[in-house]
Amino acid sequence: MKRFLAISVLVLSAFLSAAQPDTPVVQYLRENPRRAAFNTHSYEFLPLHDTPAPKGYKPFYISHYGRHGSRSEWGGSQYALVRDILARAGEAGLLTPAGDSLMHEAAVIYELYNGMDGRLTPRGVREHAALAERMYHRYPEVFRDGSKHIRAVSSTTPRVIVSMNGFTARLTALQPDLDIDLDTGEKYMAYIAQGENGTISSRTERVMAGHRKTMRLDTVAVLRNLFKDPEAGKAFVPDVIAFQGAIYSVAKVAEAFDIDDNLFRYLPFGNVVQFHEMNFLSAYLNQCNSELNGALRLPLNKPLVDILVRQADEVIAGTRRNAADLTFGHDWPFLGLVCYLGLEGVSEKLSVEEAAANWLPAYYCPFATNLQMIFYRSRKSDRVLVKFLHNERESHIPAIQAVQGPYYDWNDVKAYLARRVPSAQIVAHRGIWKGNAQNSIASLREAQQFGCWGSEFDLHLTADDEVVVNHDPTIDGLDIQKSTLAEVRTKKLANGETVPTLAEYMAQAVRNRDCLPVLELKPHASAEREDVLVEHCLKALRPAPSNIPPQYARRLEPAKVAFISFSHHICRELARKAPGYTVQYLGGDIAPSVLHAEGINGIDYHYSVFYKHPEWVKEAHDLGMSVNVWTVDDRKDIEAMRDLGVDQITTNDPALVRTVLWEACR
Ligand code: MG
């Protein structure tokens, strides 16, 4: 009976796995295999539907963010690898017709690539011209009836500037009296194309390393397809998996060069599905609202969202006369933007497995991917409506109620966006030390990996003028300020680490550019000793090859370091000697305006102080000062401080603070 059951289970599970339906991702790859290129899929124009606007409403303004069009890849070595392996096998008379055809196609792509990394191809220009033309014909009244003034701004990358040019040149051709300003420059990069985030990418890499191990690639079919004698052909392919990866790379950009053939057909479909998955999952985890990183990722797109909202508000208020604002950028900020907006599909919060099955990357973010926000108004109402087009198709924000169809009240959208991400940041108090030791390098590393905004640690000066990291003034009965470094270094932390020096601590701090070191300078016996401590701490910000390699210098610039102290004298000294750095006074007994007059630009008070003086948060903010609060570990206090609008919450429980902060978001 047992044996019968076992066989039945085997048969049933074989049946079930054979009958397993395609996931949505596999279905969409079957529909159009070129989507396996993900973010190097050329723009796929899909049928549009326009829901009529509510009665009396007319479009008057368009805010657009578009990614550059189709481009070449970097390096070209993958194309050369495929071409050369197949050419050598061809000379030995081993290629099948498929092998011969792939060899020629790889050679053509290598030639078209022509050593120009990331260059916009002619197709990329056409994509933008076509987008402009469709936008123009879809919303003619925006261009004909308004100010005729359009402002276009692009990232400084040549392919993006050329994309902007392709778009605006077509608009001008359609309506020569349009007045279009074009601009690009470094100052726009901070919001158009902010860089990668180190914390997020290292978290992603750890997960992807595990996922990579689940890949099961067929290594036989491709040899059979390309070589008359697969065994003999194998001699020309040092690494079959790497070779398939190179074929995948060739196939990914064929469209960008106007090659009509689907080159993914040279690989088994199951392998294409897996290469595609590896390709897009890391982007999903790095850039989107994933379960893993969404809480870290979404806030980074706030600057871009804030600017688009402000531009629209100025047009609505009549202080900006533009008919359209066109912004040209890149794929990753684009994904961050549409996820911040919470657009359906793309912004869903998914696990790695759910994303692998359901998230449709080439649909969300191909070359020339774009977001268009179309604003409407009516003569009879003050209400402004907005419609979101993702790759020109009407999209919804499931978290808010539309007025009608895809039309949202702009005020509802703004209220939603204001609560989309937490306004407070998390500072780990002495690192994340549960299971570690307070103020240990391990606790700092943990805070970096968790994605804290900052990690706090305490500093004392030894008798021989060295700076060490420890909270208490004594270790095992040894008074740090009266002992030498050598004496202090005989002591161990609870996790076995030797008491770290400031230099050692900073060497770990700069390994992550996105978690600020928050240096607490402890009060010392005299103003002179405190001055020496300040000098040493400021010296630690000047990179020296022995501890902080010069390439990390920018990680210690003013925006990337904060100082706190209970010593009023130390705060005044820091404010004087380190202008631009955040300096927060800890004492809780001085009104913000008094500190501000002394040049101190922040406060970091115990939460009981803010219960007594809630008005100090606004007072500080009105003066441009930052507000931190310590040490908040209880839910009700976290909620209270969150609702007061502090900038940072210092805590022993970063996970709880993150949960409570996000509870107030939508
Ligand atoms: Mg402290």
Short mmCIF file of C-alpha atoms and ligand atoms in Angstrom, two decimals, residues 429 456 458 471 520 522, ligand 1:
data_model
loop_
_atom_site.label_atom_id
_atom_site.label_comp_id
_atom_site.label_asym_id
_atom_site.label_seq_id
_atom_site.Cartn_x
_atom_site.Cartn_y
_atom_site.Cartn_z
CA HIS A 429 21.88 53.96 18.59
CA GLU A 456 25.60 56.64 16.13
CA ASP A 458 30.43 57.53 21.23
CA HIS A 471 29.86 54.55 25.45
CA GLU A 520 28.90 61.60 19.53
CA LYS A 522 31.52 62.91 24.90
MG MG B 1 25.62 58.09 22.37
#
